Amino acid sequence: MRPLLRVTDVRKYFPIREGLFVQKEVGRVHAVDGVSLEVRAGETLGIVGESGCGKSTLARCITGLYPVTSGSIEFDGDPRREVQMIFQDPYGSLNPRRRIGSIIADPLVIHRVGTKAERRRRVQELMELVGLNPEHFNRFPAEFSGGQRQRIGIARALALRPRLVVCDEPVSALDVSIQAQVINLLKDLQAELGLTYVFIAHDLSVVRYVSDRVAVMYLGRIVETAAGEDLYKLPRHPYTNALLSAASVADPDLSARRERIVLTGDVPSPIAPPSGCRFHPRCPKAMPKCVTDDPRLLAQGRPEGGHLAACHFPVEPGERLGSEKAQIEQESTEPHLEKGGGT
Amino acid sequence: MSLTEASAEAEHIPEQAEAVRGKGPWQLAWERLTRDRAAMVSLGVIAVIVLLALLAPVFAAITGHGPQEAFPATGLTPEGLPVGPGSGFWLGADSLGRDLFVRILYGARISLLVGLLSTLLATLFGVVVGMVAGFYGGWVDGVLARVLDVVLSFPYLLVAIVLVAVLGASVPLMILVIAFFSFAAMARVVRGQTITYKEREFIEAARSMGASKPRTMFVDVVPNLIAPVTVLATLLIPTSIVFEATLSFLGLGVDPRTPSWGAILSDSVDYYRVAPGLLIFPAVMLLLTTLAFNLLGDGIRDALDPRGEGGR
Amino acid sequence: MSRFLLRRVLFGVLVLWLVATTVFLLFFAGPADTVARRLAGPRAPIEVINQIRNTLGLDRPLWDQYLSFLGKLLHGDLGVSFISQTPVTTLIAQSLPGTLWLVFGAAVLWMTAGITGGVLSATKPRGLRDRVTTVLVLAGISLPTFVLGMLMIYLALSVFPWSGLQPGPYVSPLWDFAGFLQVMIMPWICLAVVQAAVYVRLTRGSMLDTLGEDYIRTARAKGAPERRVTYRHGLRAALTPVVTQFGVDIGTLLGGVVVTESVFGLQGLGQLMIRSVRNGDLPVIIGAAILASAFIVIANILVDVAYSFLDPRVRLA
């Protein structure tokens, strides 16, 4: 079956320019550096990684906000209308000077759909769908709470009846108590409207709850991808292990069996990514080969299982990762990873 | 974080059908402004001055004194000094026996005309240039930002003086000169604001929906510029009025025969020791006008940004 | 750092060249013969006008005049006044002391008043002191300089004649100190009042910003006395924008305090400028305009350099 979205070897570099009159390119940020993935209709692909790993850039490439530097993005349909995006910041993504009725109607107006009366009806329908009072269309964003604003953003994204919705950390800016409501709304909408999601988050537990498959990104690359439960039960890449260990602090479900793995050092600069495996400067299992050879994404376990990891020395079942290297430099007990909550 | 479904929908509390139409930011700002006593008094003062300026010909008819007409017989004492305030000349006469009151009213017309028109022009050009520079960025912004830098580092009073000296004093020239030197300040503010808004997610959201650049600019950026532009424009009006009065005082503003406040004050230089009214009355009018616009501008800023500390 | 300086200097030269060219072209783009006609008087016969044009080199082609003008400018030669036949540099040298004394004397006053007022109103925002200051500031900003100057002269001459203050040309303090004070005090106050209003506003806003920052709150929480917090921690950081503005203002004012000088008849650079504009004395106008722009350009560069020292976050790339 043809996938709804196929991303093939996409790269997105941002040039760094300097100079007053003549701008010279002095470097490039390798935000996304060779990502391939497929999303089938009706499923949810979760993408996780730390801030700056390129996941938001990838999301913007998929929605066409950024032109890609190389590679291709194929969508089975009209990408302009049928791919929509939900943004991270419910305060920043709604224009404070406009009434929400007009904000939600924006996609309809831009794509010249329907008459004014029809658009009004559609807006109210959408507001009802996302759990807002349809009579409030004349209000301004300032009169709504963070969760309600995110519902407005969702209503706007659904206006053109999209098939693929890219959610860029849709709940990370919300209070924890509100996060669950918005996540559940997204799940309900998926079931009701047959939506396909690409769901970006830095929080593994959120992704786990919504995703059929999960891809882990590090420094512009996908380092591991698997069906949700496979990834959580048997993470093969050391980075995924570290992420899960960080997430377990907040999620009791995950914590029981896991020891803490502490990542040392900061995320290297995406302007000059490390040689070989990009994770090697922080990896507890790093060997000389990891410094020189760039690992490819290879099938782990049964090939038809779809579990891929890019690691020369994948973590084996039962292997303990609290290695000497990590222990030596363990000054703080806090991992250099973001935990759940807002950014 | 736990993802239970227990509290789902707890956030959405059904509200009463009343108050369905929310109060917009503009409406709220207006309500705050009407509660600001200083701003309201200022608005009243401005209204009175505008009214007086509009009615200038009526007062000229009542007193029987045109703005340019000299009445040496009634306006000057036998010694040749201007008469003081009285029934014939309400605020007294000037050194040529012209009616000071009528001239001040006609002066209000010049001041308001120059102040409002130059501000309007400066705002129009400033907003367009600032928005284009800020929104399109790249080389367009590079070129425009340099031009603004150059205009802002010109010694503008000197250049204005030279311009007027060369091209001859006139009201339209005065308006153009003032507008030219105010537009850069406006453009710089608008450019800065546009750049901040360009980074906001709602602009990105508009682009992700396929909105064109011009549409995004007008639908999403412009409404957010109205507040800072309104404040700056209100504050540009008194600056322009003072600028015109200053140039006219130096004899380089509007045609010296035109009864502008600066020219009236300049005419009074040799006489105000014997007739202080020649200095006091036009000075008070000028001060009242600029003070009123400044107070109104401050009030508008506070009303539009209630959290800000103001005073900046 | 040196690249930054080079860039700023190049930009400054560009501005100076633009100012010189604009002023030059403006005069020649205007009605032809204005200069010669004005010098000769309204009823002079055409031969006299032609002779004047010839002597002054005004009959040569425009580009020729422009090139020789630029050439001389590069050598620091600003030419000779059409009217008095004195070198422009001499005229400028004669007018400069008055302007210098006016600007620096007033600067002391307005900085003292401005910063004090700003701090007083920022320590208790929305309090009585703050309200009074705000009203005074508004009055200062709304009052045109020349009106204030005229009112001061009126008061000095008619109400307080015993004060001895009077308007008049600059007198060197070395020759006649009493006379110097007599003519300078009013212009100092006049200029300082107008400027102080701006500085109160600036200091207040900047103080309020810094007093809200984290490290100030930390200092307070650690029990530092309020006075110490305000002056040691708050004021020092708050002064950065004030210093910036000060540099820019000094640069602008040194080019000629046109209005204040004219009202009080101080015979500084500003008045020299006005007088030459009225007389159509082109070389003096251009000279004064270039000098004024040079002051502004230099002041701006100095401010940027000072800024990078005051605020380590600013890196001059």
PDB file of C-alpha atoms in Angstrom, chain B residues 146 149-150 153-155 157-158 161-163 165-166 242 245-246 249-252 262 265 268-269 272-273 276 279-280 283 286-287 290-291 294-295 298 301 308-312, chain C residues 11 15 18-19 22 26-27 30-31 125-126 138-139 141-144 146-147 150-151 153-154 157-158 201 204-205 208-209 255 258-259 262-263 273-274 277-278 285 292-293 296:
ATOM      1  CA  ARG B 146      20.939  51.962   5.779  1.00  0.00           C
ATOM      2  CA  ASP B 149      20.430  55.297   9.411  1.00  0.00           C
ATOM      3  CA  VAL B 150      21.613  58.046   7.085  1.00  0.00           C
ATOM      4  CA  SER B 153      22.217  60.834  11.442  1.00  0.00           C
ATOM      5  CA  PHE B 154      21.586  63.994   9.413  1.00  0.00           C
ATOM      6  CA  PRO B 155      21.702  67.199  11.450  1.00  0.00           C
ATOM      7  CA  LEU B 157      17.491  71.155  11.883  1.00  0.00           C
ATOM      8  CA  LEU B 158      20.438  72.419   9.853  1.00  0.00           C
ATOM      9  CA  ILE B 161      17.135  75.394   7.519  1.00  0.00           C
ATOM     10  CA  VAL B 162      19.195  75.051   4.350  1.00  0.00           C
ATOM     11  CA  LEU B 163      16.273  73.529   2.454  1.00  0.00           C
ATOM     12  CA  ALA B 165      16.592  78.952   2.632  1.00  0.00           C
ATOM     13  CA  VAL B 166      17.073  77.522  -0.847  1.00  0.00           C
ATOM     14  CA  VAL B 242       7.176  72.857  17.723  1.00  0.00           C
ATOM     15  CA  ALA B 245       7.083  77.196  15.225  1.00  0.00           C
ATOM     16  CA  THR B 246      10.838  77.076  15.731  1.00  0.00           C
ATOM     17  CA  PHE B 249      10.619  81.917  14.736  1.00  0.00           C
ATOM     18  CA  LEU B 250      14.022  81.766  13.040  1.00  0.00           C
ATOM     19  CA  GLY B 251      12.396  83.392  10.036  1.00  0.00           C
ATOM     20  CA  LEU B 252      12.818  80.233   7.977  1.00  0.00           C
ATOM     21  CA  GLY B 262       6.348  81.008  15.546  1.00  0.00           C
ATOM     22  CA  LEU B 265       6.398  85.198  18.581  1.00  0.00           C
ATOM     23  CA  SER B 268       7.094  90.160  19.319  1.00  0.00           C
ATOM     24  CA  VAL B 269      10.814  90.028  20.121  1.00  0.00           C
ATOM     25  CA  TYR B 272       7.192  92.170  24.481  1.00  0.00           C
ATOM     26  CA  ARG B 273       8.882  94.166  27.183  1.00  0.00           C
ATOM     27  CA  PRO B 276       4.008  91.176  27.392  1.00  0.00           C
ATOM     28  CA  LEU B 279       4.696  86.964  24.090  1.00  0.00           C
ATOM     29  CA  ILE B 280       2.368  85.423  26.669  1.00  0.00           C
ATOM     30  CA  ALA B 283       3.228  81.135  23.987  1.00  0.00           C
ATOM     31  CA  LEU B 286       1.504  76.852  21.741  1.00  0.00           C
ATOM     32  CA  LEU B 287       2.227  75.280  25.125  1.00  0.00           C
ATOM     33  CA  THR B 290       1.748  70.631  22.604  1.00  0.00           C
ATOM     34  CA  LEU B 291       1.021  69.718  26.212  1.00  0.00           C
ATOM     35  CA  ASN B 294       1.723  64.923  24.700  1.00  0.00           C
ATOM     36  CA  LEU B 295      -0.659  64.090  27.540  1.00  0.00           C
ATOM     37  CA  ASP B 298       0.879  59.240  27.103  1.00  0.00           C
ATOM     38  CA  ARG B 301       0.099  54.475  25.427  1.00  0.00           C
ATOM     39  CA  GLY B 308       3.646  48.652  30.984  1.00  0.00           C
ATOM     40  CA  GLU B 309       5.119  51.038  33.472  1.00  0.00           C
ATOM     41  CA  GLY B 310       4.746  53.900  31.015  1.00  0.00           C
ATOM     42  CA  GLY B 311       7.070  56.825  31.110  1.00  0.00           C
ATOM     43  CA  ARG B 312       9.424  55.501  28.503  1.00  0.00           C
TER      44      ARG B 312
ATOM     45  CA  PHE C  11      29.714  54.768   7.245  1.00  0.00           C
ATOM     46  CA  VAL C  15      27.200  60.375   5.805  1.00  0.00           C
ATOM     47  CA  LEU C  18      26.138  62.882   1.560  1.00  0.00           C
ATOM     48  CA  VAL C  19      25.614  65.932   3.753  1.00  0.00           C
ATOM     49  CA  THR C  22      23.237  67.534  -0.496  1.00  0.00           C
ATOM     50  CA  LEU C  26      20.640  72.209  -2.921  1.00  0.00           C
ATOM     51  CA  PHE C  27      22.173  75.586  -3.364  1.00  0.00           C
ATOM     52  CA  GLY C  30      17.798  76.360  -6.409  1.00  0.00           C
ATOM     53  CA  PRO C  31      16.985  79.384  -8.515  1.00  0.00           C
ATOM     54  CA  PRO C 125       6.645  54.672  40.826  1.00  0.00           C
ATOM     55  CA  ARG C 126       3.129  56.157  40.796  1.00  0.00           C
ATOM     56  CA  LEU C 138       5.730  66.783  30.168  1.00  0.00           C
ATOM     57  CA  ALA C 139       5.841  70.540  30.554  1.00  0.00           C
ATOM     58  CA  ILE C 141       9.000  68.414  26.628  1.00  0.00           C
ATOM     59  CA  SER C 142       6.033  70.466  25.458  1.00  0.00           C
ATOM     60  CA  LEU C 143       7.688  73.846  25.940  1.00  0.00           C
ATOM     61  CA  PRO C 144       9.512  74.925  22.785  1.00  0.00           C
ATOM     62  CA  PHE C 146      12.671  79.470  22.014  1.00  0.00           C
ATOM     63  CA  VAL C 147       9.523  80.220  23.987  1.00  0.00           C
ATOM     64  CA  MET C 150      12.015  84.430  25.483  1.00  0.00           C
ATOM     65  CA  LEU C 151      10.172  84.022  28.771  1.00  0.00           C
ATOM     66  CA  ILE C 153      14.731  87.035  28.936  1.00  0.00           C
ATOM     67  CA  TYR C 154      11.478  88.777  29.728  1.00  0.00           C
ATOM     68  CA  LEU C 157      14.986  92.165  32.047  1.00  0.00           C
ATOM     69  CA  SER C 158      11.559  93.258  33.270  1.00  0.00           C
ATOM     70  CA  ARG C 201      12.157  60.110  31.333  1.00  0.00           C
ATOM     71  CA  ARG C 204      13.174  56.579  35.085  1.00  0.00           C
ATOM     72  CA  GLY C 205      12.302  54.020  32.422  1.00  0.00           C
ATOM     73  CA  LEU C 208      12.340  50.666  36.423  1.00  0.00           C
ATOM     74  CA  ASP C 209      13.580  48.040  33.983  1.00  0.00           C
ATOM     75  CA  GLY C 255      27.147  71.210  15.761  1.00  0.00           C
ATOM     76  CA  VAL C 258      20.705  76.882  16.759  1.00  0.00           C
ATOM     77  CA  VAL C 259      17.651  77.905  18.713  1.00  0.00           C
ATOM     78  CA  SER C 262      19.640  82.621  18.368  1.00  0.00           C
ATOM     79  CA  VAL C 263      17.284  83.514  21.196  1.00  0.00           C
ATOM     80  CA  MET C 273      24.800  78.879  10.426  1.00  0.00           C
ATOM     81  CA  ILE C 274      21.555  80.853  10.526  1.00  0.00           C
ATOM     82  CA  VAL C 277      21.797  80.830   5.444  1.00  0.00           C
ATOM     83  CA  ARG C 278      20.082  84.219   5.473  1.00  0.00           C
ATOM     84  CA  ILE C 285      26.876  76.917   5.319  1.00  0.00           C
ATOM     85  CA  ALA C 292      27.893  69.484  12.615  1.00  0.00           C
ATOM     86  CA  SER C 293      27.575  66.112  10.892  1.00  0.00           C
ATOM     87  CA  ILE C 296      27.284  63.584  15.230  1.00  0.00           C
TER      88      ILE C 296
END
